[in-house]
PDB file of N, CA and C in Angstrom:
ATOM      1  N   MET M   1     111.524-121.837 -16.505  1.00 95.00           N
ATOM      2  CA  MET M   1     112.813-120.621 -16.833  1.00 95.00           C
ATOM      3  C   MET M   1     112.046-119.745 -17.097  1.00 95.00           C
ATOM      4  N   ALA M   2     112.599-118.478 -16.745  1.00 96.00           N
ATOM      5  CA  ALA M   2     111.761-117.034 -17.275  1.00 96.00           C
ATOM      6  C   ALA M   2     112.839-116.109 -17.078  1.00 96.00           C
ATOM      7  N   ILE M   3     112.806-115.364 -17.940  1.00 96.00           N
ATOM      8  CA  ILE M   3     114.147-114.261 -18.543  1.00 96.00           C
ATOM      9  C   ILE M   3     113.351-112.940 -18.719  1.00 96.00           C
ATOM     10  N   ILE M   4     113.855-112.246 -17.166  1.00 97.00           N
ATOM     11  CA  ILE M   4     113.103-111.172 -16.815  1.00 97.00           C
ATOM     12  C   ILE M   4     113.905-110.579 -17.271  1.00 97.00           C
ATOM     13  N   ASP M   5     113.486-109.274 -17.767  1.00 95.00           N
ATOM     14  CA  ASP M   5     114.156-107.573 -18.108  1.00 95.00           C
ATOM     15  C   ASP M   5     114.255-106.573 -16.847  1.00 95.00           C
ATOM     16  N   VAL M   6     115.598-106.803 -16.222  1.00 96.00           N
ATOM     17  CA  VAL M   6     115.491-106.066 -14.656  1.00 96.00           C
ATOM     18  C   VAL M   6     115.657-104.449 -14.973  1.00 96.00           C
ATOM     19  N   TYR M   7     115.259-104.262 -16.123  1.00 95.00           N
ATOM     20  CA  TYR M   7     114.945-102.376 -16.030  1.00 95.00           C
ATOM     21  C   TYR M   7     113.647-102.158 -15.584  1.00 95.00           C
ATOM     22  N   ASP M   8     112.682-103.234 -15.742  1.00 95.00           N
ATOM     23  CA  ASP M   8     110.843-103.183 -16.146  1.00 95.00           C
ATOM     24  C   ASP M   8     110.549-104.192 -15.340  1.00 95.00           C
ATOM     25  N   ARG M   9     111.484-105.232 -15.494  1.00 96.00           N
ATOM     26  CA  ARG M   9     110.675-106.503 -14.190  1.00 96.00           C
ATOM     27  C   ARG M   9     109.968-107.140 -15.012  1.00 96.00           C
ATOM     28  N   MET M  10     109.676-106.955 -16.188  1.00 97.00           N
ATOM     29  CA  MET M  10     109.400-107.148 -16.965  1.00 97.00           C
ATOM     30  C   MET M  10     109.361-108.786 -17.449  1.00 97.00           C
ATOM     31  N   ILE M  11     108.296-110.260 -17.492  1.00 97.00           N
ATOM     32  CA  ILE M  11     108.888-111.522 -18.178  1.00 97.00           C
ATOM     33  C   ILE M  11     108.314-111.854 -19.759  1.00 97.00           C
ATOM     34  N   VAL M  12     109.450-111.266 -20.006  1.00 97.00           N
ATOM     35  CA  VAL M  12     110.138-111.055 -21.452  1.00 97.00           C
ATOM     36  C   VAL M  12     109.601-112.629 -22.464  1.00 97.00           C
ATOM     37  N   ASP M  13     110.402-113.444 -21.811  1.00 97.00           N
ATOM     38  CA  ASP M  13     110.067-115.143 -22.171  1.00 97.00           C
ATOM     39  C   ASP M  13     110.088-116.007 -21.502  1.00 97.00           C
ATOM     40  N   TYR M  14     109.234-117.357 -21.419  1.00 97.00           N
ATOM     41  CA  TYR M  14     109.570-118.312 -20.585  1.00 97.00           C
ATOM     42  C   TYR M  14     109.286-119.459 -21.005  1.00 97.00           C
ATOM     43  N   HIS M  15     110.040-120.157 -20.480  1.00 97.00           N
ATOM     44  CA  HIS M  15     110.285-121.755 -21.134  1.00 97.00           C
ATOM     45  C   HIS M  15     109.011-123.167 -19.454  1.00 97.00           C
ATOM     46  N   ILE M  16     108.272-123.578 -19.884  1.00 97.00           N
ATOM     47  CA  ILE M  16     107.937-124.181 -19.076  1.00 97.00           C
ATOM     48  C   ILE M  16     108.368-126.009 -19.117  1.00 97.00           C
ATOM     49  N   GLY M  17     108.554-126.936 -18.521  1.00 96.00           N
ATOM     50  CA  GLY M  17     108.651-127.734 -18.220  1.00 96.00           C
ATOM     51  C   GLY M  17     109.140-129.131 -17.749  1.00 96.00           C
ATOM     52  N   LEU M  18     109.510-130.500 -17.859  1.00 96.00           N
ATOM     53  CA  LEU M  18     109.996-131.385 -16.630  1.00 96.00           C
ATOM     54  C   LEU M  18     111.487-130.915 -17.053  1.00 96.00           C
ATOM     55  N   SER M  19     111.721-130.365 -17.916  1.00 95.00           N
ATOM     56  CA  SER M  19     113.476-130.702 -18.421  1.00 95.00           C
ATOM     57  C   SER M  19     113.723-129.434 -18.829  1.00 95.00           C
ATOM     58  N   CYS M  20     115.089-128.837 -18.284  1.00 94.00           N
ATOM     59  CA  CYS M  20     115.525-127.405 -19.506  1.00 94.00           C
ATOM     60  C   CYS M  20     116.882-127.919 -20.093  1.00 94.00           C
ATOM     61  N   LEU M  21     116.562-128.140 -21.247  1.00 96.00           N
ATOM     62  CA  LEU M  21     118.062-128.099 -22.239  1.00 96.00           C
ATOM     63  C   LEU M  21     118.655-127.155 -22.488  1.00 96.00           C
ATOM     64  N   ALA M  22     119.743-127.323 -23.112  1.00 97.00           N
ATOM     65  CA  ALA M  22     120.346-126.308 -23.614  1.00 97.00           C
ATOM     66  C   ALA M  22     119.545-125.803 -24.892  1.00 97.00           C
ATOM     67  N   GLN M  23     118.935-126.717 -25.986  1.00 97.00           N
ATOM     68  CA  GLN M  23     118.286-126.462 -27.115  1.00 97.00           C
ATOM     69  C   GLN M  23     116.993-125.452 -26.323  1.00 97.00           C
ATOM     70  N   ASP M  24     116.735-125.737 -25.183  1.00 97.00           N
ATOM     71  CA  ASP M  24     115.404-125.146 -24.748  1.00 97.00           C
ATOM     72  C   ASP M  24     115.560-123.693 -23.818  1.00 97.00           C
ATOM     73  N   ALA M  25     116.684-123.693 -23.723  1.00 97.00           N
ATOM     74  CA  ALA M  25     117.385-122.333 -23.628  1.00 97.00           C
ATOM     75  C   ALA M  25     117.652-121.118 -24.649  1.00 97.00           C
ATOM     76  N   ILE M  26     118.184-121.882 -25.365  1.00 97.00           N
ATOM     77  CA  ILE M  26     118.115-120.893 -27.010  1.00 97.00           C
ATOM     78  C   ILE M  26     117.390-120.750 -27.461  1.00 97.00           C
ATOM     79  N   THR M  27     116.130-121.482 -27.060  1.00 96.00           N
ATOM     80  CA  THR M  27     114.903-121.175 -28.224  1.00 96.00           C
ATOM     81  C   THR M  27     114.299-119.968 -27.400  1.00 96.00           C
ATOM     82  N   THR M  28     114.342-120.303 -25.721  1.00 97.00           N
ATOM     83  CA  THR M  28     113.859-118.893 -25.128  1.00 97.00           C
ATOM     84  C   THR M  28     114.162-117.834 -25.434  1.00 97.00           C
ATOM     85  N   LEU M  29     115.791-118.069 -25.590  1.00 96.00           N
ATOM     86  CA  LEU M  29     116.733-116.772 -25.397  1.00 96.00           C
ATOM     87  C   LEU M  29     116.141-115.853 -26.838  1.00 96.00           C
ATOM     88  N   LYS M  30     115.917-116.676 -27.714  1.00 97.00           N
ATOM     89  CA  LYS M  30     115.956-116.552 -29.281  1.00 97.00           C
ATOM     90  C   LYS M  30     114.205-115.553 -29.192  1.00 97.00           C
ATOM     91  N   GLY M  31     113.639-115.830 -28.576  1.00 96.00           N
ATOM     92  CA  GLY M  31     111.806-115.632 -28.451  1.00 96.00           C
ATOM     93  C   GLY M  31     112.027-114.054 -27.989  1.00 96.00           C
ATOM     94  N   ALA M  32     112.623-114.238 -26.785  1.00 96.00           N
ATOM     95  CA  ALA M  32     112.814-112.875 -25.982  1.00 96.00           C
ATOM     96  C   ALA M  32     113.387-112.156 -26.630  1.00 96.00           C
ATOM     97  N   LEU M  33     114.310-112.209 -27.681  1.00 96.00           N
ATOM     98  CA  LEU M  33     114.928-111.114 -28.590  1.00 96.00           C
ATOM     99  C   LEU M  33     114.117-110.762 -29.456  1.00 96.00           C
ATOM    100  N   LEU M  34     113.078-111.800 -29.865  1.00 96.00           N
ATOM    101  CA  LEU M  34     112.594-111.012 -30.791  1.00 96.00           C
ATOM    102  C   LEU M  34     111.337-110.346 -30.422  1.00 96.00           C
ATOM    103  N   ARG M  35     110.849-110.954 -29.119  1.00 95.00           N
ATOM    104  CA  ARG M  35     109.920-109.959 -28.683  1.00 95.00           C
ATOM    105  C   ARG M  35     110.305-108.417 -28.144  1.00 95.00           C
ATOM    106  N   ARG M  36     111.189-108.695 -28.042  1.00 95.00           N
ATOM    107  CA  ARG M  36     112.182-106.776 -27.439  1.00 95.00           C
ATOM    108  C   ARG M  36     112.671-106.520 -29.154  1.00 95.00           C
ATOM    109  N   GLN M  37     112.473-106.874 -30.264  1.00 94.00           N
ATOM    110  CA  GLN M  37     112.791-106.600 -31.194  1.00 94.00           C
ATOM    111  C   GLN M  37     114.263-106.120 -31.559  1.00 94.00           C
ATOM    112  N   LEU M  38     115.334-107.495 -30.932  1.00 93.00           N
ATOM    113  CA  LEU M  38     116.276-107.061 -30.985  1.00 93.00           C
ATOM    114  C   LEU M  38     117.675-108.471 -31.630  1.00 93.00           C
ATOM    115  N   TYR M  39     116.248-109.368 -32.088  1.00 80.00           N
ATOM    116  CA  TYR M  39     117.628-110.148 -32.732  1.00 80.00           C
ATOM    117  C   TYR M  39     116.802-110.206 -34.567  1.00 80.00           C
TER     118      TYR M  39
END
């Protein structure tokens, strides 16, 4: 799962694993927001 900024097409954060649970999605989203200093 990757979170991509559609404005500059940069991958902000990603999750690599055999499964993607809701907690993985939440953690990845929080990481993306922290990288962009929005959280």
